[in-house]
Amino acid sequence: MHLYENQQIKIYNSLSGEKEVFQPITKGYVGMYVCGPTVYSNVHLGNVRTFMSFDMIFRYLKHLGYKVRYVRNITDAGHLENDADLGEDKITKKARVEEIEPMEVVQRYTVDFHNVLQTLNCLPPSIEPTATGHIIEQIELIQTILDNGFAYVVNGSVYFDVHKYNESNEYGILSKRKLEDLIHNTRTLDGQSDKKNPQDFALWKKAEPTHIMRWPSPWSDGFPGWHLECTAMSTKYLGEFFDIHGGGMDLKFPHHECEIAQNQAAKGKTPVKYWMHANMLELNGARMSKSTGNYVNPAELFSGENDIMSKGFTPGVIRFFMMQASYRSVLDLTDDGLLAAEKGFNRLMEALGNLENLNTSGSSSFSVSDWKQKCYDAMNDDFNTPILIAHLFEAVKYINQVNDNKATITSEDLEILKSTLNIFIFDVLGLVDNKASDSNTEKLNAALELLIELRKEARINKDFALSDKIRDELAEAGITLKDGREGTTYSLK
């Protein structure tokens, strides 16, 4: 029997605006598509939060026993500046600036993307298709939309006819925008005269003579529209109707709205049962922006080589910080927030270490089975990681009480506690204790061992003032020394 048969998940569906009971299209199987990065620069920390959120969702679904096909694409062509139908391709622009081939840009930043996500302990998706690897599928999809009367060709470019589509469908069903409002708020821009209406969007663009990335098509040598790429890749690997489509909140309109319209126009059906959107990451209460200097990239966050944070933070601490907020909430990245997360993360890891030394007795003063179900209840409520973490700290408190002989636990409950904590901390939240691999840790260990040895010598020489000074000043710095039969150990608070 699989766990999912006893655990009922509710997912907030952006399409309905409500939490809905999750019922996959095929029992025991989940198809999930998440819009991946456009690989023209180092991966943005806000995007990292989105991918980390869906990694957590992927992990939990797998833990419950679902067979999950997780598809996350790489956009390596067709994404123009300002997410528009005009301007330069973001990758081509980078290639021109750096005087290298576009595919060198793609390779460099795809490697960076994978390295950052691996460092943050994100599992790889089941399939990672690229836009350039699916040009044939995109051309076929465009032809179907044309045949069905929802697109038109002008000067070698193909545009989706939003107004024609809206006669029999609802453009704006996901973002809750009305076409009439969009018409009212749209300025007629120079260079958009090829379109019947400003709201129409490109399915295929004829390449200018200077445009490097181009492919032959029935209409022109050109390249696909950004919105079309995800429709082609998601339906190729997950079918015309699949369970979950995820991405950042900023993609809801127009990108995801256009995906719905394209699928409806081509296949006559909506493509997705549950639309999920992760919210934005701010930095010190404001939008992250390179132009204003309010910006930090993942590598700078790890190393501490930036002007915003007081120090570097391990990937485990950063992931823990991200998981302290619901994926649907705006999260403000601050130095104080990361420092607090570091303390909480260390408390969690210390409690896990103490589990091995707990003494068991004939009774438990804490209902471990009830606590375990609370952990599942939190995750079943739209993957509510902050509530889950609150429950994990209930267990930390209990572990510390047992460790201090202020509470009791049976051997059976201890095993349940161990396995449940390991499941939710490592398997579901994907946390990892990076301290062992942190180069600064070895230096810290060496310095503390020296201080512990000096304190030991001071006590032998009956220099208790120096002994107490070392202990007290380390305590003020958040380092507690513990004297035991096996010698003196320390813990970070």
PDB file of N, CA and C in Angstrom, residues 57-132:
ATOM      1  N   ILE A  57       8.286  19.881  -3.701  1.00  0.00           N
ATOM      2  CA  ILE A  57       7.021  19.259  -4.102  1.00  0.00           C
ATOM      3  C   ILE A  57       7.281  17.909  -4.773  1.00  0.00           C
ATOM      4  N   PHE A  58       8.262  17.870  -5.669  1.00  0.00           N
ATOM      5  CA  PHE A  58       8.687  16.638  -6.339  1.00  0.00           C
ATOM      6  C   PHE A  58       9.082  15.587  -5.305  1.00  0.00           C
ATOM      7  N   ARG A  59       9.870  16.008  -4.317  1.00  0.00           N
ATOM      8  CA  ARG A  59      10.346  15.084  -3.274  1.00  0.00           C
ATOM      9  C   ARG A  59       9.171  14.511  -2.467  1.00  0.00           C
ATOM     10  N   TYR A  60       8.221  15.379  -2.110  1.00  0.00           N
ATOM     11  CA  TYR A  60       7.115  14.897  -1.276  1.00  0.00           C
ATOM     12  C   TYR A  60       6.218  13.937  -2.052  1.00  0.00           C
ATOM     13  N   LEU A  61       5.926  14.261  -3.300  1.00  0.00           N
ATOM     14  CA  LEU A  61       5.103  13.364  -4.118  1.00  0.00           C
ATOM     15  C   LEU A  61       5.774  12.002  -4.264  1.00  0.00           C
ATOM     16  N   LYS A  62       7.089  12.012  -4.472  1.00  0.00           N
ATOM     17  CA  LYS A  62       7.833  10.744  -4.577  1.00  0.00           C
ATOM     18  C   LYS A  62       7.799   9.988  -3.254  1.00  0.00           C
ATOM     19  N   HIS A  63       7.948  10.721  -2.140  1.00  0.00           N
ATOM     20  CA  HIS A  63       7.900  10.079  -0.823  1.00  0.00           C
ATOM     21  C   HIS A  63       6.567   9.373  -0.594  1.00  0.00           C
ATOM     22  N   LEU A  64       5.492   9.985  -1.072  1.00  0.00           N
ATOM     23  CA  LEU A  64       4.164   9.379  -0.891  1.00  0.00           C
ATOM     24  C   LEU A  64       3.949   8.157  -1.785  1.00  0.00           C
ATOM     25  N   GLY A  65       4.888   7.906  -2.675  1.00  0.00           N
ATOM     26  CA  GLY A  65       4.791   6.705  -3.497  1.00  0.00           C
ATOM     27  C   GLY A  65       4.321   6.944  -4.924  1.00  0.00           C
ATOM     28  N   TYR A  66       4.089   8.228  -5.291  1.00  0.00           N
ATOM     29  CA  TYR A  66       3.708   8.511  -6.674  1.00  0.00           C
ATOM     30  C   TYR A  66       4.899   8.283  -7.606  1.00  0.00           C
ATOM     31  N   LYS A  67       4.623   7.795  -8.802  1.00  0.00           N
ATOM     32  CA  LYS A  67       5.632   7.767  -9.854  1.00  0.00           C
ATOM     33  C   LYS A  67       5.518   9.103 -10.584  1.00  0.00           C
ATOM     34  N   VAL A  68       6.535   9.933 -10.412  1.00  0.00           N
ATOM     35  CA  VAL A  68       6.469  11.310 -10.917  1.00  0.00           C
ATOM     36  C   VAL A  68       7.373  11.474 -12.128  1.00  0.00           C
ATOM     37  N   ARG A  69       6.804  11.985 -13.214  1.00  0.00           N
ATOM     38  CA  ARG A  69       7.624  12.432 -14.342  1.00  0.00           C
ATOM     39  C   ARG A  69       7.689  13.944 -14.258  1.00  0.00           C
ATOM     40  N   TYR A  70       8.864  14.420 -13.878  1.00  0.00           N
ATOM     41  CA  TYR A  70       9.084  15.852 -13.675  1.00  0.00           C
ATOM     42  C   TYR A  70       9.874  16.384 -14.872  1.00  0.00           C
ATOM     43  N   VAL A  71       9.227  17.259 -15.648  1.00  0.00           N
ATOM     44  CA  VAL A  71       9.850  17.836 -16.841  1.00  0.00           C
ATOM     45  C   VAL A  71      10.132  19.314 -16.571  1.00  0.00           C
ATOM     46  N   ARG A  72      11.388  19.712 -16.730  1.00  0.00           N
ATOM     47  CA  ARG A  72      11.766  21.126 -16.554  1.00  0.00           C
ATOM     48  C   ARG A  72      12.665  21.502 -17.727  1.00  0.00           C
ATOM     49  N   ASN A  73      12.236  22.481 -18.502  1.00  0.00           N
ATOM     50  CA  ASN A  73      12.926  22.773 -19.758  1.00  0.00           C
ATOM     51  C   ASN A  73      14.100  23.727 -19.594  1.00  0.00           C
ATOM     52  N   ILE A  74      14.903  23.794 -20.633  1.00  0.00           N
ATOM     53  CA  ILE A  74      15.945  24.815 -20.784  1.00  0.00           C
ATOM     54  C   ILE A  74      15.557  25.657 -21.998  1.00  0.00           C
ATOM     55  N   THR A  75      15.378  26.968 -21.794  1.00  0.00           N
ATOM     56  CA  THR A  75      15.102  27.872 -22.918  1.00  0.00           C
ATOM     57  C   THR A  75      16.435  28.357 -23.462  1.00  0.00           C
ATOM     58  N   ASP A  76      16.781  27.864 -24.668  1.00  0.00           N
ATOM     59  CA  ASP A  76      18.078  28.221 -25.259  1.00  0.00           C
ATOM     60  C   ASP A  76      17.919  28.954 -26.586  1.00  0.00           C
ATOM     61  N   ALA A  77      16.716  29.463 -26.866  1.00  0.00           N
ATOM     62  CA  ALA A  77      16.463  30.294 -28.060  1.00  0.00           C
ATOM     63  C   ALA A  77      15.045  30.841 -27.973  1.00  0.00           C
ATOM     64  N   GLY A  78      14.806  31.946 -28.673  1.00  0.00           N
ATOM     65  CA  GLY A  78      13.442  32.444 -28.847  1.00  0.00           C
ATOM     66  C   GLY A  78      12.923  33.370 -27.769  1.00  0.00           C
ATOM     67  N   HIS A  79      13.708  33.553 -26.662  1.00  0.00           N
ATOM     68  CA  HIS A  79      13.239  34.428 -25.585  1.00  0.00           C
ATOM     69  C   HIS A  79      13.817  35.824 -25.831  1.00  0.00           C
ATOM     70  N   LEU A  80      12.970  36.725 -26.332  1.00  0.00           N
ATOM     71  CA  LEU A  80      13.427  38.067 -26.681  1.00  0.00           C
ATOM     72  C   LEU A  80      13.436  38.980 -25.461  1.00  0.00           C
ATOM     73  N   GLU A  81      14.141  40.097 -25.583  1.00  0.00           N
ATOM     74  CA  GLU A  81      14.236  41.056 -24.479  1.00  0.00           C
ATOM     75  C   GLU A  81      12.852  41.519 -24.030  1.00  0.00           C
ATOM     76  N   ASN A  82      12.711  41.747 -22.730  1.00  0.00           N
ATOM     77  CA  ASN A  82      11.461  42.242 -22.127  1.00  0.00           C
ATOM     78  C   ASN A  82      10.289  41.288 -22.348  1.00  0.00           C
ATOM     79  N   ASP A  83      10.598  39.990 -22.602  1.00  0.00           N
ATOM     80  CA  ASP A  83       9.555  38.969 -22.794  1.00  0.00           C
ATOM     81  C   ASP A  83       8.582  39.363 -23.901  1.00  0.00           C
ATOM     82  N   ALA A  84       9.071  40.093 -24.899  1.00  0.00           N
ATOM     83  CA  ALA A  84       8.185  40.644 -25.927  1.00  0.00           C
ATOM     84  C   ALA A  84       8.398  39.940 -27.268  1.00  0.00           C
ATOM     85  N   ASP A  85       7.687  40.429 -28.305  1.00  0.00           N
ATOM     86  CA  ASP A  85       7.827  39.886 -29.655  1.00  0.00           C
ATOM     87  C   ASP A  85       8.797  40.703 -30.502  1.00  0.00           C
ATOM     88  N   LEU A  86       9.376  41.735 -29.918  1.00  0.00           N
ATOM     89  CA  LEU A  86      10.348  42.569 -30.607  1.00  0.00           C
ATOM     90  C   LEU A  86      11.620  42.624 -29.791  1.00  0.00           C
ATOM     91  N   GLY A  87      12.712  43.035 -30.416  1.00  0.00           N
ATOM     92  CA  GLY A  87      13.977  43.136 -29.701  1.00  0.00           C
ATOM     93  C   GLY A  87      14.872  41.960 -30.009  1.00  0.00           C
ATOM     94  N   GLU A  88      16.009  41.948 -29.326  1.00  0.00           N
ATOM     95  CA  GLU A  88      17.034  40.944 -29.602  1.00  0.00           C
ATOM     96  C   GLU A  88      16.832  39.712 -28.727  1.00  0.00           C
ATOM     97  N   ASP A  89      17.192  38.547 -29.251  1.00  0.00           N
ATOM     98  CA  ASP A  89      17.193  37.316 -28.473  1.00  0.00           C
ATOM     99  C   ASP A  89      18.193  37.476 -27.328  1.00  0.00           C
ATOM    100  N   LYS A  90      17.781  37.119 -26.112  1.00  0.00           N
ATOM    101  CA  LYS A  90      18.639  37.351 -24.943  1.00  0.00           C
ATOM    102  C   LYS A  90      19.981  36.617 -25.070  1.00  0.00           C
ATOM    103  N   ILE A  91      19.940  35.399 -25.612  1.00  0.00           N
ATOM    104  CA  ILE A  91      21.162  34.608 -25.739  1.00  0.00           C
ATOM    105  C   ILE A  91      22.047  35.170 -26.845  1.00  0.00           C
ATOM    106  N   THR A  92      21.434  35.545 -27.966  1.00  0.00           N
ATOM    107  CA  THR A  92      22.194  36.135 -29.073  1.00  0.00           C
ATOM    108  C   THR A  92      22.862  37.432 -28.637  1.00  0.00           C
ATOM    109  N   LYS A  93      22.150  38.240 -27.865  1.00  0.00           N
ATOM    110  CA  LYS A  93      22.713  39.509 -27.385  1.00  0.00           C
ATOM    111  C   LYS A  93      23.948  39.261 -26.527  1.00  0.00           C
ATOM    112  N   LYS A  94      23.848  38.269 -25.626  1.00  0.00           N
ATOM    113  CA  LYS A  94      24.988  37.942 -24.772  1.00  0.00           C
ATOM    114  C   LYS A  94      26.168  37.462 -25.615  1.00  0.00           C
ATOM    115  N   ALA A  95      25.869  36.633 -26.639  1.00  0.00           N
ATOM    116  CA  ALA A  95      26.922  36.122 -27.517  1.00  0.00           C
ATOM    117  C   ALA A  95      27.614  37.261 -28.267  1.00  0.00           C
ATOM    118  N   ARG A  96      26.817  38.237 -28.720  1.00  0.00           N
ATOM    119  CA  ARG A  96      27.377  39.381 -29.443  1.00  0.00           C
ATOM    120  C   ARG A  96      28.277  40.214 -28.542  1.00  0.00           C
ATOM    121  N   VAL A  97      27.808  40.458 -27.313  1.00  0.00           N
ATOM    122  CA  VAL A  97      28.571  41.265 -26.353  1.00  0.00           C
ATOM    123  C   VAL A  97      29.897  40.580 -26.006  1.00  0.00           C
ATOM    124  N   GLU A  98      29.856  39.265 -25.822  1.00  0.00           N
ATOM    125  CA  GLU A  98      31.057  38.533 -25.395  1.00  0.00           C
ATOM    126  C   GLU A  98      31.859  37.987 -26.575  1.00  0.00           C
ATOM    127  N   GLU A  99      31.341  38.192 -27.790  1.00  0.00           N
ATOM    128  CA  GLU A  99      32.012  37.733 -29.007  1.00  0.00           C
ATOM    129  C   GLU A  99      32.282  36.228 -28.985  1.00  0.00           C
ATOM    130  N   ILE A 100      31.242  35.469 -28.664  1.00  0.00           N
ATOM    131  CA  ILE A 100      31.306  34.013 -28.681  1.00  0.00           C
ATOM    132  C   ILE A 100      30.050  33.478 -29.368  1.00  0.00           C
ATOM    133  N   GLU A 101      30.031  32.181 -29.626  1.00  0.00           N
ATOM    134  CA  GLU A 101      28.866  31.550 -30.243  1.00  0.00           C
ATOM    135  C   GLU A 101      27.693  31.510 -29.262  1.00  0.00           C
ATOM    136  N   PRO A 102      26.449  31.661 -29.749  1.00  0.00           N
ATOM    137  CA  PRO A 102      25.291  31.556 -28.851  1.00  0.00           C
ATOM    138  C   PRO A 102      25.280  30.260 -28.042  1.00  0.00           C
ATOM    139  N   MET A 103      25.677  29.137 -28.668  1.00  0.00           N
ATOM    140  CA  MET A 103      25.641  27.869 -27.936  1.00  0.00           C
ATOM    141  C   MET A 103      26.742  27.786 -26.876  1.00  0.00           C
ATOM    142  N   GLU A 104      27.770  28.622 -26.982  1.00  0.00           N
ATOM    143  CA  GLU A 104      28.748  28.724 -25.889  1.00  0.00           C
ATOM    144  C   GLU A 104      28.103  29.402 -24.682  1.00  0.00           C
ATOM    145  N   VAL A 105      27.294  30.419 -24.974  1.00  0.00           N
ATOM    146  CA  VAL A 105      26.543  31.086 -23.893  1.00  0.00           C
ATOM    147  C   VAL A 105      25.626  30.076 -23.212  1.00  0.00           C
ATOM    148  N   VAL A 106      24.880  29.330 -24.037  1.00  0.00           N
ATOM    149  CA  VAL A 106      23.938  28.328 -23.517  1.00  0.00           C
ATOM    150  C   VAL A 106      24.671  27.309 -22.645  1.00  0.00           C
ATOM    151  N   GLN A 107      25.799  26.791 -23.140  1.00  0.00           N
ATOM    152  CA  GLN A 107      26.535  25.771 -22.390  1.00  0.00           C
ATOM    153  C   GLN A 107      27.054  26.318 -21.066  1.00  0.00           C
ATOM    154  N   ARG A 108      27.645  27.516 -21.114  1.00  0.00           N
ATOM    155  CA  ARG A 108      28.236  28.105 -19.901  1.00  0.00           C
ATOM    156  C   ARG A 108      27.191  28.263 -18.791  1.00  0.00           C
ATOM    157  N   TYR A 109      26.041  28.816 -19.169  1.00  0.00           N
ATOM    158  CA  TYR A 109      25.061  29.132 -18.123  1.00  0.00           C
ATOM    159  C   TYR A 109      24.155  27.950 -17.777  1.00  0.00           C
ATOM    160  N   THR A 110      24.079  26.966 -18.662  1.00  0.00           N
ATOM    161  CA  THR A 110      23.398  25.717 -18.286  1.00  0.00           C
ATOM    162  C   THR A 110      24.218  24.987 -17.234  1.00  0.00           C
ATOM    163  N   VAL A 111      25.535  24.962 -17.421  1.00  0.00           N
ATOM    164  CA  VAL A 111      26.426  24.334 -16.428  1.00  0.00           C
ATOM    165  C   VAL A 111      26.317  25.062 -15.088  1.00  0.00           C
ATOM    166  N   ASP A 112      26.310  26.399 -15.133  1.00  0.00           N
ATOM    167  CA  ASP A 112      26.163  27.182 -13.898  1.00  0.00           C
ATOM    168  C   ASP A 112      24.840  26.851 -13.197  1.00  0.00           C
ATOM    169  N   PHE A 113      23.767  26.796 -13.981  1.00  0.00           N
ATOM    170  CA  PHE A 113      22.440  26.484 -13.442  1.00  0.00           C
ATOM    171  C   PHE A 113      22.445  25.126 -12.742  1.00  0.00           C
ATOM    172  N   HIS A 114      22.990  24.127 -13.411  1.00  0.00           N
ATOM    173  CA  HIS A 114      23.033  22.785 -12.816  1.00  0.00           C
ATOM    174  C   HIS A 114      23.904  22.751 -11.562  1.00  0.00           C
ATOM    175  N   ASN A 115      25.034  23.445 -11.599  1.00  0.00           N
ATOM    176  CA  ASN A 115      25.931  23.449 -10.441  1.00  0.00           C
ATOM    177  C   ASN A 115      25.277  24.086  -9.221  1.00  0.00           C
ATOM    178  N   VAL A 116      24.596  25.215  -9.441  1.00  0.00           N
ATOM    179  CA  VAL A 116      23.945  25.909  -8.321  1.00  0.00           C
ATOM    180  C   VAL A 116      22.844  25.034  -7.716  1.00  0.00           C
ATOM    181  N   LEU A 117      22.010  24.442  -8.576  1.00  0.00           N
ATOM    182  CA  LEU A 117      20.919  23.612  -8.059  1.00  0.00           C
ATOM    183  C   LEU A 117      21.435  22.352  -7.371  1.00  0.00           C
ATOM    184  N   GLN A 118      22.513  21.794  -7.894  1.00  0.00           N
ATOM    185  CA  GLN A 118      23.100  20.620  -7.241  1.00  0.00           C
ATOM    186  C   GLN A 118      23.683  20.996  -5.885  1.00  0.00           C
ATOM    187  N   THR A 119      24.328  22.159  -5.812  1.00  0.00           N
ATOM    188  CA  THR A 119      24.878  22.638  -4.540  1.00  0.00           C
ATOM    189  C   THR A 119      23.771  22.807  -3.501  1.00  0.00           C
ATOM    190  N   LEU A 120      22.597  23.246  -3.957  1.00  0.00           N
ATOM    191  CA  LEU A 120      21.459  23.448  -3.048  1.00  0.00           C
ATOM    192  C   LEU A 120      20.622  22.168  -2.888  1.00  0.00           C
ATOM    193  N   ASN A 121      21.181  21.055  -3.344  1.00  0.00           N
ATOM    194  CA  ASN A 121      20.594  19.722  -3.141  1.00  0.00           C
ATOM    195  C   ASN A 121      19.243  19.545  -3.832  1.00  0.00           C
ATOM    196  N   CYS A 122      19.087  20.154  -5.010  1.00  0.00           N
ATOM    197  CA  CYS A 122      17.882  19.925  -5.811  1.00  0.00           C
ATOM    198  C   CYS A 122      18.090  18.673  -6.668  1.00  0.00           C
ATOM    199  N   LEU A 123      17.101  17.818  -6.691  1.00  0.00           N
ATOM    200  CA  LEU A 123      17.167  16.624  -7.519  1.00  0.00           C
ATOM    201  C   LEU A 123      17.031  17.015  -8.990  1.00  0.00           C
ATOM    202  N   PRO A 124      17.704  16.311  -9.895  1.00  0.00           N
ATOM    203  CA  PRO A 124      17.501  16.615 -11.312  1.00  0.00           C
ATOM    204  C   PRO A 124      16.104  16.185 -11.743  1.00  0.00           C
ATOM    205  N   PRO A 125      15.524  16.860 -12.732  1.00  0.00           N
ATOM    206  CA  PRO A 125      14.195  16.443 -13.216  1.00  0.00           C
ATOM    207  C   PRO A 125      14.294  15.124 -13.970  1.00  0.00           C
ATOM    208  N   SER A 126      13.153  14.524 -14.246  1.00  0.00           N
ATOM    209  CA  SER A 126      13.133  13.276 -15.010  1.00  0.00           C
ATOM    210  C   SER A 126      13.572  13.512 -16.451  1.00  0.00           C
ATOM    211  N   ILE A 127      13.150  14.638 -17.018  1.00  0.00           N
ATOM    212  CA  ILE A 127      13.489  15.007 -18.394  1.00  0.00           C
ATOM    213  C   ILE A 127      13.784  16.505 -18.402  1.00  0.00           C
ATOM    214  N   GLU A 128      14.841  16.896 -19.122  1.00  0.00           N
ATOM    215  CA  GLU A 128      15.184  18.320 -19.225  1.00  0.00           C
ATOM    216  C   GLU A 128      15.341  18.686 -20.711  1.00  0.00           C
ATOM    217  N   PRO A 129      14.226  18.907 -21.403  1.00  0.00           N
ATOM    218  CA  PRO A 129      14.281  19.189 -22.838  1.00  0.00           C
ATOM    219  C   PRO A 129      14.734  20.619 -23.114  1.00  0.00           C
ATOM    220  N   THR A 130      15.325  20.823 -24.285  1.00  0.00           N
ATOM    221  CA  THR A 130      15.727  22.165 -24.700  1.00  0.00           C
ATOM    222  C   THR A 130      14.816  22.640 -25.833  1.00  0.00           C
ATOM    223  N   ALA A 131      14.631  23.939 -25.912  1.00  0.00           N
ATOM    224  CA  ALA A 131      13.780  24.509 -26.964  1.00  0.00           C
ATOM    225  C   ALA A 131      14.355  24.207 -28.349  1.00  0.00           C
ATOM    226  N   THR A 132      15.689  24.316 -28.500  1.00  0.00           N
ATOM    227  CA  THR A 132      16.294  24.088 -29.811  1.00  0.00           C
ATOM    228  C   THR A 132      16.218  22.619 -30.234  1.00  0.00           C
TER     229      THR A 132
END
